[in-house]
Amino acid sequence: MTEGLESDVESTDDIAERRNELATRVRTHAGEIARELAVLQGGDYGQEEFETDGGSWTLKYEAGDVQYLRFDPKSGSETYVVSSQQPPEPEALETAMADYGSFVAAYNEYVRSFDGLLEDVPDDFPEVESTAELVAERDRIVERIREVGNAMASELYRYEGEYGTYATTVAGTRWELKWDGDAVSYLRVGGSDGTYLLSQYGPPSAPEVRRLADDVGSFVEAFNEHVDDLESDLSRVSFDESI
């Protein structure tokens, strides 16, 4: 009854070591293919499938390195030759490696299929027109509007306090100027989703400046009428020195 217990147990260390060495070499080699695919496709991640006489190989890559290499034979179960999990079973790895050379050949054929693809693509392009003159004129107009806005801000600061907003309607559109001290903070046309003719950020586009610049004069006229009304109100205030 104890005869079997006295028999030596065969070690699988050599098989496991050989399997691990082979899996490491495949990972390194497949990683080269993954990097080449990433360069070819122009992205950090993706996957490609390659057909061989023995089955189908799918290589998925991310950040220029192989994520997994899966072999799906025409007969039998699929095998993850390379993965983030443990290496495949030795027998499954042996089956896959018998077709691995065909996988590499399929990859090489895939790359060669792009030979000459870009030969007839023109690399002589039309001259790009400069926007420098248009931008300079846009900036000149915006700077002039800013000068006017600062002048208005200075008056509002003197009349109404450190900061605030002045709003009116010009040609059916809301114009709002915000001041902070004696300087304009912004000039917005069209409500909260409107165009900022003046702001702490960049200037508006040239078409927007062209569309709105003609109404700046009307906005200033409305402001002047506002100031006149303020002066008129103040002129009606009396003070009896005898009080």
Coordinates of N, CA and C in Angstrom, one line a residue:
M1 N 0.8 -1.2 0.0 CA 0.0 0.0 0.0 C 0.8 1.3 0.0
T2 N 2.1 1.2 0.5 CA 2.9 2.4 0.5 C 3.9 2.4 -0.6
E3 N 3.8 1.5 -1.6 CA 4.8 1.4 -2.6 C 4.8 2.7 -3.5
G4 N 3.6 3.2 -3.7 CA 3.6 4.4 -4.6 C 4.1 5.6 -3.9
L5 N 4.0 5.7 -2.6 CA 4.5 6.8 -1.8 C 6.0 6.9 -1.8
E6 N 6.7 5.8 -2.1 CA 8.1 5.7 -2.2 C 8.7 6.1 -3.5
S7 N 7.8 6.3 -4.5 CA 8.3 6.7 -5.9 C 8.7 8.1 -5.9
D8 N 9.7 8.5 -6.7 CA 10.0 9.9 -6.9 C 9.0 10.6 -7.7
V9 N 8.7 11.9 -7.4 CA 7.8 12.8 -8.1 C 8.6 13.5 -9.2
E10 N 8.2 13.4 -10.4 CA 8.9 14.1 -11.5 C 8.7 15.6 -11.3
S11 N 9.8 16.3 -11.5 CA 9.8 17.8 -11.4 C 9.4 18.4 -12.7
T12 N 8.6 19.5 -12.6 CA 8.2 20.3 -13.8 C 9.0 21.5 -13.9
D13 N 10.1 21.7 -13.1 CA 10.8 22.9 -13.1 C 11.5 23.2 -14.4
D14 N 12.0 22.2 -15.0 CA 12.7 22.4 -16.3 C 11.7 22.8 -17.4
I15 N 10.6 22.2 -17.4 CA 9.5 22.6 -18.4 C 9.0 24.0 -18.2
A16 N 8.8 24.3 -16.9 CA 8.3 25.7 -16.6 C 9.3 26.7 -16.9
E17 N 10.6 26.4 -16.6 CA 11.7 27.4 -16.9 C 11.8 27.6 -18.4
R18 N 11.7 26.5 -19.2 CA 11.8 26.6 -20.7 C 10.6 27.4 -21.2
R19 N 9.4 27.1 -20.6 CA 8.2 27.8 -21.0 C 8.3 29.3 -20.8
N20 N 8.8 29.7 -19.6 CA 9.0 31.1 -19.2 C 10.0 31.8 -20.1
E21 N 11.1 31.1 -20.4 CA 12.1 31.7 -21.2 C 11.6 32.0 -22.6
L22 N 10.8 31.0 -23.1 CA 10.2 31.2 -24.5 C 9.2 32.3 -24.5
A23 N 8.4 32.4 -23.4 CA 7.3 33.4 -23.3 C 8.0 34.8 -23.3
T24 N 9.1 34.9 -22.6 CA 9.8 36.2 -22.4 C 10.3 36.6 -23.8
R25 N 10.9 35.7 -24.5 CA 11.4 36.0 -25.8 C 10.3 36.4 -26.8
V26 N 9.2 35.7 -26.7 CA 8.1 36.1 -27.6 C 7.6 37.5 -27.2
R27 N 7.5 37.8 -26.0 CA 7.0 39.1 -25.5 C 7.9 40.2 -26.1
T28 N 9.2 40.0 -26.0 CA 10.2 40.9 -26.5 C 10.0 41.1 -28.0
H29 N 9.9 40.0 -28.7 CA 9.8 40.0 -30.2 C 8.5 40.7 -30.6
A30 N 7.4 40.2 -30.0 CA 6.1 40.8 -30.3 C 6.1 42.3 -30.0
G31 N 6.8 42.7 -28.9 CA 6.9 44.1 -28.6 C 7.5 44.9 -29.7
E32 N 8.4 44.4 -30.4 CA 9.0 45.1 -31.5 C 7.9 45.3 -32.6
I33 N 7.2 44.3 -32.9 CA 6.1 44.5 -33.9 C 5.1 45.5 -33.4
A34 N 4.7 45.5 -32.1 CA 3.8 46.4 -31.5 C 4.3 47.9 -31.7
R35 N 5.6 48.1 -31.5 CA 6.1 49.4 -31.7 C 6.1 49.9 -33.1
E36 N 6.4 48.9 -34.0 CA 6.3 49.3 -35.5 C 4.9 49.6 -35.9
L37 N 3.9 48.8 -35.4 CA 2.5 49.1 -35.7 C 2.1 50.5 -35.2
A38 N 2.5 50.8 -33.9 CA 2.2 52.1 -33.4 C 2.7 53.2 -34.2
V39 N 3.9 53.1 -34.7 CA 4.5 54.1 -35.6 C 3.8 54.2 -36.9
L40 N 3.4 53.1 -37.5 CA 2.7 53.0 -38.7 C 1.3 53.6 -38.6
Q41 N 0.6 53.3 -37.6 CA -0.8 53.7 -37.4 C -0.8 55.2 -36.9
G42 N 0.3 55.6 -36.3 CA 0.3 57.0 -35.7 C -0.6 57.2 -34.5
G43 N -0.7 56.2 -33.7 CA -1.4 56.3 -32.4 C -0.8 55.5 -31.3
D44 N -1.2 55.8 -30.1 CA -0.6 55.2 -28.9 C -1.2 53.8 -28.7
Y45 N -2.3 53.5 -29.2 CA -2.9 52.2 -29.0 C -3.8 51.7 -30.2
G46 N -4.0 50.4 -30.2 CA -4.8 49.9 -31.3 C -4.5 48.4 -31.3
Q47 N -5.1 47.7 -32.4 CA -4.8 46.3 -32.6 C -5.0 46.0 -34.0
E48 N -4.3 44.9 -34.4 CA -4.3 44.4 -35.8 C -4.5 42.9 -35.7
E49 N -5.2 42.3 -36.7 CA -5.4 40.9 -36.8 C -4.7 40.4 -38.1
F50 N -4.0 39.3 -38.0 CA -3.3 38.7 -39.1 C -3.7 37.2 -39.3
E51 N -4.0 36.9 -40.5 CA -4.5 35.5 -40.8 C -3.3 34.7 -41.4
T52 N -3.2 33.5 -40.9 CA -2.3 32.5 -41.4 C -3.0 31.2 -41.8
D53 N -2.3 30.3 -42.4 CA -2.9 29.0 -42.7 C -3.3 28.3 -41.4
G54 N -2.6 28.6 -40.3 CA -2.9 27.9 -39.1 C -4.0 28.5 -38.2
G55 N -4.3 29.7 -38.5 CA -5.4 30.4 -37.7 C -5.3 31.9 -37.8
S56 N -5.7 32.6 -36.7 CA -5.7 34.0 -36.6 C -5.0 34.5 -35.4
W57 N -4.1 35.6 -35.7 CA -3.3 36.2 -34.6 C -3.8 37.6 -34.4
T58 N -4.1 38.0 -33.2 CA -4.5 39.3 -32.8 C -3.5 39.9 -31.9
L59 N -2.9 41.1 -32.3 CA -1.9 41.8 -31.5 C -2.5 43.1 -31.1
K60 N -2.6 43.3 -29.8 CA -3.1 44.6 -29.2 C -2.0 45.3 -28.6
Y61 N -1.8 46.6 -28.9 CA -0.7 47.4 -28.3 C -1.2 48.7 -27.7
E62 N -0.4 49.2 -26.8 CA -0.7 50.4 -26.1 C 0.6 51.0 -25.7
A63 N 0.7 52.4 -25.9 CA 1.9 53.1 -25.5 C 3.2 52.5 -26.2
G64 N 3.0 51.9 -27.4 CA 4.1 51.4 -28.1 C 4.6 50.0 -27.6
D65 N 3.8 49.4 -26.8 CA 4.2 48.0 -26.2 C 3.0 47.1 -26.4
V66 N 3.3 45.8 -26.5 CA 2.3 44.8 -26.7 C 1.5 44.6 -25.4
Q67 N 0.2 44.6 -25.6 CA -0.7 44.3 -24.4 C -1.1 42.8 -24.4
Y68 N -1.4 42.3 -25.6 CA -1.6 40.9 -25.6 C -1.4 40.4 -27.1
L69 N -1.0 39.2 -27.2 CA -0.9 38.5 -28.5 C -1.7 37.2 -28.4
R70 N -2.8 37.1 -29.1 CA -3.7 36.0 -29.0 C -3.7 35.2 -30.3
F71 N -3.6 33.9 -30.1 CA -3.6 33.0 -31.3 C -4.9 32.1 -31.2
D72 N -5.7 32.2 -32.3 CA -6.9 31.4 -32.4 C -6.8 30.4 -33.5
P73 N -6.3 29.2 -33.2 CA -6.1 28.2 -34.2 C -7.4 27.8 -34.9
K74 N -7.2 27.2 -36.1 CA -8.4 26.8 -36.8 C -9.0 25.6 -36.2
S75 N -8.2 24.9 -35.4 CA -8.7 23.8 -34.6 C -8.2 23.8 -33.2
G76 N -9.1 23.9 -32.2 CA -8.6 24.0 -30.8 C -9.0 25.4 -30.2
S77 N -8.6 25.5 -29.0 CA -8.9 26.7 -28.2 C -7.9 27.8 -28.4
E78 N -8.3 29.1 -28.3 CA -7.4 30.2 -28.4 C -6.4 30.2 -27.3
T79 N -5.3 30.9 -27.6 CA -4.2 30.9 -26.6 C -3.7 32.3 -26.5
Y80 N -3.6 32.9 -25.3 CA -2.9 34.2 -25.2 C -1.4 33.9 -25.0
V81 N -0.7 34.0 -26.1 CA 0.7 33.8 -26.1 C 1.5 34.8 -25.3
V82 N 1.0 36.1 -25.3 CA 1.5 37.2 -24.5 C 0.3 37.8 -23.9
S83 N 0.3 38.0 -22.6 CA -0.8 38.7 -21.9 C -0.2 39.3 -20.5
S84 N -1.1 39.9 -19.8 CA -0.8 40.5 -18.5 C -0.9 39.4 -17.4
Q85 N -1.4 38.2 -17.8 CA -1.7 37.2 -16.9 C -0.4 36.2 -16.9
Q86 N -0.6 35.1 -16.4 CA 0.5 34.1 -16.3 C 0.7 33.5 -17.8
P87 N 1.9 33.0 -18.0 CA 2.2 32.4 -19.3 C 1.2 31.3 -19.7
P88 N 1.0 31.0 -20.9 CA 0.1 29.9 -21.3 C 0.7 28.5 -20.9
E89 N -0.2 27.5 -21.0 CA 0.3 26.2 -20.7 C 1.3 25.8 -21.8
P90 N 2.3 25.0 -21.4 CA 3.4 24.6 -22.3 C 2.9 24.0 -23.6
E91 N 1.9 23.1 -23.6 CA 1.3 22.5 -24.8 C 0.7 23.5 -25.7
A92 N -0.1 24.4 -25.1 CA -0.7 25.5 -25.9 C 0.3 26.4 -26.5
L93 N 1.3 26.7 -25.7 CA 2.4 27.6 -26.2 C 3.1 26.9 -27.4
E94 N 3.4 25.6 -27.3 CA 4.0 24.9 -28.3 C 3.2 24.9 -29.6
T95 N 1.9 24.7 -29.5 CA 1.0 24.8 -30.7 C 1.1 26.2 -31.3
A96 N 1.0 27.2 -30.5 CA 1.1 28.6 -31.1 C 2.4 28.8 -31.7
M97 N 3.5 28.4 -31.1 CA 4.8 28.7 -31.6 C 5.1 28.0 -32.9
A98 N 4.4 26.9 -33.2 CA 4.5 26.3 -34.5 C 4.0 27.1 -35.6
D99 N 3.2 28.1 -35.3 CA 2.6 29.0 -36.3 C 3.1 30.4 -36.2
Y100 N 4.0 30.6 -35.2 CA 4.5 32.0 -34.9 C 5.2 32.6 -36.1
G101 N 6.0 31.8 -36.8 CA 6.8 32.3 -37.9 C 5.8 32.7 -39.0
S102 N 4.7 32.0 -39.2 CA 3.7 32.5 -40.2 C 3.1 33.8 -39.8
F103 N 2.9 34.0 -38.5 CA 2.4 35.3 -38.0 C 3.3 36.4 -38.4
V104 N 4.6 36.2 -38.1 CA 5.6 37.3 -38.4 C 5.6 37.5 -39.9
A105 N 5.5 36.5 -40.7 CA 5.5 36.6 -42.2 C 4.3 37.4 -42.6
A106 N 3.1 37.2 -42.0 CA 1.9 37.9 -42.3 C 2.0 39.4 -42.0
Y107 N 2.7 39.6 -40.8 CA 2.9 41.0 -40.4 C 3.8 41.7 -41.5
N108 N 4.9 41.0 -41.9 CA 5.9 41.6 -42.8 C 5.2 41.9 -44.1
E109 N 4.3 41.0 -44.6 CA 3.6 41.2 -45.8 C 2.6 42.4 -45.7
Y110 N 2.0 42.5 -44.5 CA 1.1 43.7 -44.3 C 1.9 45.0 -44.4
V111 N 3.1 45.0 -43.8 CA 3.9 46.3 -43.9 C 4.3 46.5 -45.3
R112 N 4.7 45.5 -46.0 CA 5.2 45.7 -47.4 C 4.0 46.1 -48.3
S113 N 2.8 45.9 -47.9 CA 1.6 46.3 -48.7 C 1.5 47.8 -48.8
F114 N 2.2 48.5 -48.0 CA 2.2 50.0 -48.0 C 3.3 50.6 -48.9
D115 N 4.1 49.7 -49.4 CA 5.2 50.2 -50.2 C 4.7 51.1 -51.4
G116 N 5.3 52.3 -51.5 CA 4.9 53.2 -52.6 C 3.6 53.9 -52.4
L117 N 3.0 53.7 -51.3 CA 1.7 54.3 -51.0 C 1.7 55.8 -51.1
L118 N 2.8 56.4 -50.7 CA 2.8 57.9 -50.6 C 3.7 58.5 -51.7
E119 N 4.1 57.7 -52.7 CA 5.0 58.2 -53.7 C 4.3 59.3 -54.6
D120 N 3.1 59.2 -54.9 CA 2.4 60.2 -55.7 C 1.7 61.3 -55.0
V121 N 1.9 61.3 -53.6 CA 1.2 62.4 -52.8 C 2.0 63.7 -53.0
P122 N 1.4 64.8 -53.4 CA 2.2 66.0 -53.6 C 2.7 66.6 -52.3
D123 N 3.9 67.1 -52.3 CA 4.4 67.8 -51.1 C 4.8 69.3 -51.5
D124 N 4.2 69.8 -52.6 CA 4.4 71.2 -52.9 C 3.0 71.8 -52.8
F125 N 2.9 72.7 -51.7 CA 1.6 73.2 -51.4 C 1.6 74.7 -51.7
P126 N 0.4 75.3 -51.9 CA 0.2 76.7 -52.2 C 0.8 77.6 -51.0
E127 N 1.2 78.8 -51.4 CA 1.7 79.7 -50.4 C 0.6 80.1 -49.5
V128 N 0.9 80.2 -48.2 CA -0.1 80.6 -47.2 C -0.2 82.1 -47.0
E129 N -1.4 82.6 -47.2 CA -1.5 84.1 -47.1 C -1.3 84.5 -45.6
S130 N -0.7 85.6 -45.5 CA -0.4 86.2 -44.1 C -1.6 86.9 -43.6
T131 N -1.9 86.8 -42.4 CA -3.0 87.6 -41.7 C -2.5 88.8 -41.0
A132 N -1.2 89.1 -41.1 CA -0.5 90.1 -40.3 C -1.2 91.5 -40.5
E133 N -1.4 91.8 -41.8 CA -2.0 93.2 -42.0 C -3.4 93.3 -41.5
L134 N -4.2 92.2 -41.7 CA -5.6 92.2 -41.2 C -5.6 92.3 -39.6
V135 N -4.7 91.5 -39.0 CA -4.6 91.5 -37.5 C -4.2 92.8 -37.0
A136 N -3.2 93.5 -37.7 CA -2.8 94.8 -37.2 C -3.9 95.8 -37.3
E137 N -4.7 95.7 -38.3 CA -5.8 96.7 -38.4 C -6.9 96.4 -37.4
R138 N -7.1 95.1 -37.2 CA -8.1 94.7 -36.1 C -7.6 95.2 -34.8
D139 N -6.3 95.0 -34.5 CA -5.8 95.5 -33.2 C -5.9 97.0 -33.0
R140 N -5.7 97.7 -34.1 CA -5.7 99.1 -34.1 C -7.1 99.6 -33.7
I141 N -8.1 99.0 -34.3 CA -9.5 99.4 -34.0 C -9.9 99.0 -32.6
V142 N -9.5 97.8 -32.2 CA -9.8 97.4 -30.8 C -9.1 98.3 -29.8
E143 N -7.9 98.7 -30.1 CA -7.2 99.6 -29.2 C -7.9 101.0 -29.1
R144 N -8.5 101.4 -30.2 CA -9.2 102.7 -30.2 C -10.5 102.5 -29.4
I145 N -11.2 101.4 -29.5 CA -12.4 101.1 -28.7 C -12.0 101.0 -27.2
R146 N -10.8 100.5 -26.9 CA -10.4 100.4 -25.5 C -10.2 101.8 -25.0
E147 N -9.6 102.7 -25.7 CA -9.4 104.1 -25.3 C -10.7 104.7 -24.9
V148 N -11.7 104.5 -25.8 CA -13.1 105.0 -25.5 C -13.6 104.4 -24.3
G149 N -13.5 103.0 -24.2 CA -14.0 102.3 -23.0 C -13.4 102.8 -21.7
N150 N -12.1 103.0 -21.7 CA -11.4 103.5 -20.5 C -11.9 104.9 -20.2
A151 N -12.1 105.8 -21.2 CA -12.7 107.1 -20.9 C -14.0 107.0 -20.2
M152 N -14.9 106.1 -20.7 CA -16.2 105.9 -20.1 C -16.0 105.3 -18.7
A153 N -15.1 104.4 -18.5 CA -14.9 103.8 -17.2 C -14.4 104.9 -16.2
S154 N -13.6 105.8 -16.7 CA -13.1 106.8 -15.8 C -14.3 107.7 -15.3
E155 N -15.2 108.0 -16.2 CA -16.3 108.8 -15.8 C -17.3 108.1 -14.9
L156 N -17.5 106.8 -15.2 CA -18.4 106.0 -14.3 C -17.8 105.8 -12.9
Y157 N -16.5 105.7 -12.9 CA -15.7 105.5 -11.6 C -15.9 106.8 -10.8
R158 N -15.8 107.9 -11.5 CA -16.0 109.2 -10.8 C -17.4 109.5 -10.3
Y159 N -18.4 109.0 -11.1 CA -19.8 109.2 -10.7 C -20.3 108.2 -9.8
E160 N -20.0 106.9 -10.0 CA -20.7 105.8 -9.4 C -19.9 104.9 -8.5
G161 N -18.6 105.0 -8.5 CA -17.9 104.2 -7.5 C -16.8 103.4 -8.1
E162 N -16.2 102.6 -7.3 CA -15.0 101.8 -7.6 C -15.2 100.9 -8.8
Y163 N -16.3 100.2 -8.8 CA -16.6 99.2 -9.9 C -18.1 99.1 -10.1
G164 N -18.4 98.5 -11.3 CA -19.8 98.3 -11.6 C -20.0 98.1 -13.1
T165 N -21.2 98.1 -13.6 CA -21.5 97.9 -15.0 C -22.5 99.0 -15.5
Y166 N -22.3 99.3 -16.7 CA -23.2 100.2 -17.4 C -23.7 99.5 -18.6
A167 N -25.1 99.4 -18.8 CA -25.7 98.6 -19.9 C -26.7 99.5 -20.6
T168 N -26.8 99.3 -21.9 CA -27.8 100.0 -22.7 C -28.1 99.1 -23.9
T169 N -29.1 99.5 -24.7 CA -29.5 98.8 -25.9 C -29.2 99.6 -27.1
V170 N -28.4 99.0 -28.0 CA -28.1 99.7 -29.3 C -28.6 98.8 -30.4
A171 N -29.4 99.3 -31.3 CA -30.0 98.6 -32.4 C -30.6 97.3 -32.0
G172 N -31.3 97.3 -30.9 CA -31.9 96.0 -30.4 C -31.0 95.0 -29.7
T173 N -29.7 95.4 -29.5 CA -28.8 94.5 -28.8 C -28.2 95.1 -27.6
R174 N -28.1 94.3 -26.5 CA -27.6 94.7 -25.3 C -26.1 94.9 -25.3
W175 N -25.6 96.1 -24.9 CA -24.2 96.4 -24.7 C -23.9 96.6 -23.3
E176 N -22.9 96.0 -22.8 CA -22.6 96.1 -21.3 C -21.1 96.4 -21.1
L177 N -20.8 97.5 -20.4 CA -19.5 97.8 -20.1 C -19.3 97.6 -18.6
K178 N -18.3 96.9 -18.2 CA -17.9 96.7 -16.8 C -16.6 97.5 -16.5
W179 N -16.6 98.3 -15.4 CA -15.4 99.0 -15.1 C -14.9 98.6 -13.8
D180 N -13.6 98.7 -13.6 CA -12.9 98.4 -12.3 C -11.9 99.6 -12.1
G181 N -12.2 100.5 -11.2 CA -11.4 101.7 -11.1 C -11.7 102.6 -12.3
D182 N -10.6 103.1 -12.8 CA -10.8 104.0 -14.0 C -10.5 103.3 -15.3
A183 N -10.6 102.0 -15.3 CA -10.3 101.2 -16.5 C -11.4 100.3 -16.9
V184 N -11.6 100.0 -18.1 CA -12.6 99.1 -18.6 C -12.2 97.7 -18.3
S185 N -13.1 96.9 -17.8 CA -12.8 95.5 -17.5 C -13.2 94.6 -18.7
Y186 N -14.4 94.9 -19.2 CA -14.9 94.3 -20.5 C -16.0 95.1 -21.1
L187 N -16.1 94.9 -22.4 CA -17.2 95.5 -23.2 C -17.8 94.3 -23.9
R188 N -19.0 93.9 -23.5 CA -19.7 92.7 -24.1 C -20.9 93.1 -24.9
V189 N -21.1 92.5 -26.0 CA -22.3 92.8 -26.9 C -23.1 91.6 -27.1
G190 N -24.3 91.6 -26.7 CA -25.2 90.5 -26.9 C -25.5 89.6 -25.7
G191 N -25.4 90.1 -24.5 CA -25.7 89.3 -23.3 C -24.6 88.4 -22.9
S192 N -24.9 87.5 -22.0 CA -23.9 86.6 -21.4 C -23.2 85.7 -22.4
D193 N -23.9 85.4 -23.5 CA -23.3 84.5 -24.5 C -22.8 85.4 -25.7
G194 N -22.7 86.7 -25.5 CA -22.3 87.5 -26.6 C -20.8 87.6 -26.9
T195 N -20.5 88.6 -27.7 CA -19.1 88.9 -28.1 C -18.4 89.9 -27.2
Y196 N -17.2 89.6 -26.7 CA -16.5 90.5 -25.9 C -15.6 91.4 -26.9
L197 N -16.1 92.6 -27.1 CA -15.2 93.5 -27.9 C -14.0 93.8 -27.1
L198 N -14.1 94.0 -25.8 CA -12.9 94.2 -24.9 C -13.0 93.2 -23.8
S199 N -11.8 92.7 -23.4 CA -11.8 91.8 -22.3 C -10.3 91.7 -21.8
Q200 N -10.1 90.9 -20.7 CA -8.8 90.6 -20.3 C -8.1 89.5 -21.1
Y201 N -8.9 88.9 -22.0 CA -8.3 87.9 -22.8 C -8.0 88.4 -24.2
G202 N -7.9 87.6 -25.2 CA -7.6 88.1 -26.5 C -8.7 88.8 -27.2
P203 N -8.4 89.6 -28.2 CA -9.4 90.3 -29.0 C -10.3 89.4 -29.7
P204 N -11.5 90.0 -30.1 CA -12.4 89.2 -30.9 C -11.9 89.0 -32.3
S205 N -12.6 88.2 -33.1 CA -12.1 88.0 -34.5 C -12.4 89.2 -35.3
A206 N -11.7 89.3 -36.4 CA -11.8 90.5 -37.3 C -13.2 90.6 -37.8
P207 N -13.9 89.5 -38.3 CA -15.3 89.7 -38.7 C -16.2 90.2 -37.6
E208 N -16.0 89.8 -36.3 CA -16.8 90.4 -35.2 C -16.6 91.8 -35.0
V209 N -15.3 92.2 -35.1 CA -15.0 93.7 -35.0 C -15.6 94.5 -36.1
R210 N -15.6 93.9 -37.3 CA -16.2 94.6 -38.5 C -17.7 94.7 -38.3
R211 N -18.3 93.7 -37.7 CA -19.8 93.7 -37.5 C -20.2 94.7 -36.5
L212 N -19.4 94.9 -35.4 CA -19.9 95.7 -34.3 C -19.3 97.1 -34.2
A213 N -18.2 97.3 -34.9 CA -17.5 98.6 -34.8 C -18.4 99.8 -35.1
D214 N -19.3 99.6 -36.1 CA -20.1 100.8 -36.5 C -21.1 101.2 -35.4
D215 N -21.4 100.3 -34.5 CA -22.3 100.6 -33.4 C -21.6 101.2 -32.2
V216 N -20.3 101.2 -32.2 CA -19.6 101.8 -31.0 C -20.0 103.2 -30.8
G217 N -20.1 104.0 -31.9 CA -20.5 105.4 -31.8 C -21.9 105.5 -31.2
S218 N -22.8 104.7 -31.5 CA -24.2 104.8 -30.9 C -24.1 104.4 -29.5
F219 N -23.2 103.5 -29.1 CA -23.1 103.1 -27.7 C -22.5 104.3 -26.9
V220 N -21.6 105.0 -27.5 CA -21.0 106.2 -26.8 C -22.1 107.3 -26.7
E221 N -22.9 107.5 -27.7 CA -23.9 108.5 -27.7 C -24.9 108.2 -26.5
A222 N -25.3 106.9 -26.4 CA -26.2 106.5 -25.4 C -25.6 106.8 -24.0
F223 N -24.3 106.5 -23.9 CA -23.6 106.8 -22.6 C -23.6 108.3 -22.3
N224 N -23.4 109.1 -23.3 CA -23.3 110.5 -23.1 C -24.7 111.0 -22.6
E225 N -25.8 110.4 -23.2 CA -27.1 110.8 -22.8 C -27.3 110.4 -21.3
H226 N -26.8 109.3 -20.9 CA -26.9 108.8 -19.6 C -26.2 109.8 -18.6
V227 N -25.0 110.3 -19.0 CA -24.3 111.3 -18.2 C -25.1 112.6 -18.1
D228 N -25.6 113.0 -19.3 CA -26.4 114.2 -19.3 C -27.6 114.1 -18.3
D229 N -28.2 112.9 -18.2 CA -29.4 112.7 -17.3 C -28.9 112.8 -15.9
L230 N -27.7 112.2 -15.6 CA -27.1 112.3 -14.3 C -26.9 113.8 -13.9
E231 N -26.3 114.5 -14.8 CA -26.1 115.9 -14.5 C -27.4 116.7 -14.3
S232 N -28.4 116.3 -15.1 CA -29.7 117.0 -15.0 C -30.3 116.7 -13.6
D233 N -30.2 115.4 -13.2 CA -30.7 115.1 -11.9 C -30.0 115.9 -10.8
L234 N -28.7 116.0 -10.9 CA -27.9 116.7 -9.8 C -28.3 118.2 -9.8
S235 N -28.6 118.7 -11.0 CA -28.9 120.2 -11.1 C -30.1 120.5 -10.4
R236 N -31.0 119.5 -10.2 CA -32.3 119.8 -9.5 C -32.2 119.7 -8.0
V237 N -31.0 119.3 -7.5 CA -30.8 119.2 -6.1 C -30.6 120.6 -5.5
S238 N -31.3 121.0 -4.5 CA -31.0 122.3 -3.8 C -30.6 122.1 -2.4
F239 N -29.9 123.1 -1.9 CA -29.4 123.0 -0.5 C -29.6 124.4 0.1
D240 N -30.4 124.4 1.2 CA -30.7 125.6 1.9 C -29.7 125.9 3.0
E241 N -28.8 126.9 2.7 CA -27.7 127.1 3.7 C -28.2 127.5 5.1
S242 N -29.5 127.9 5.2 CA -30.0 128.4 6.5 C -30.3 127.2 7.4
I243 N -30.4 126.0 6.8 CA -30.7 124.8 7.6 C -29.6 124.5 8.6

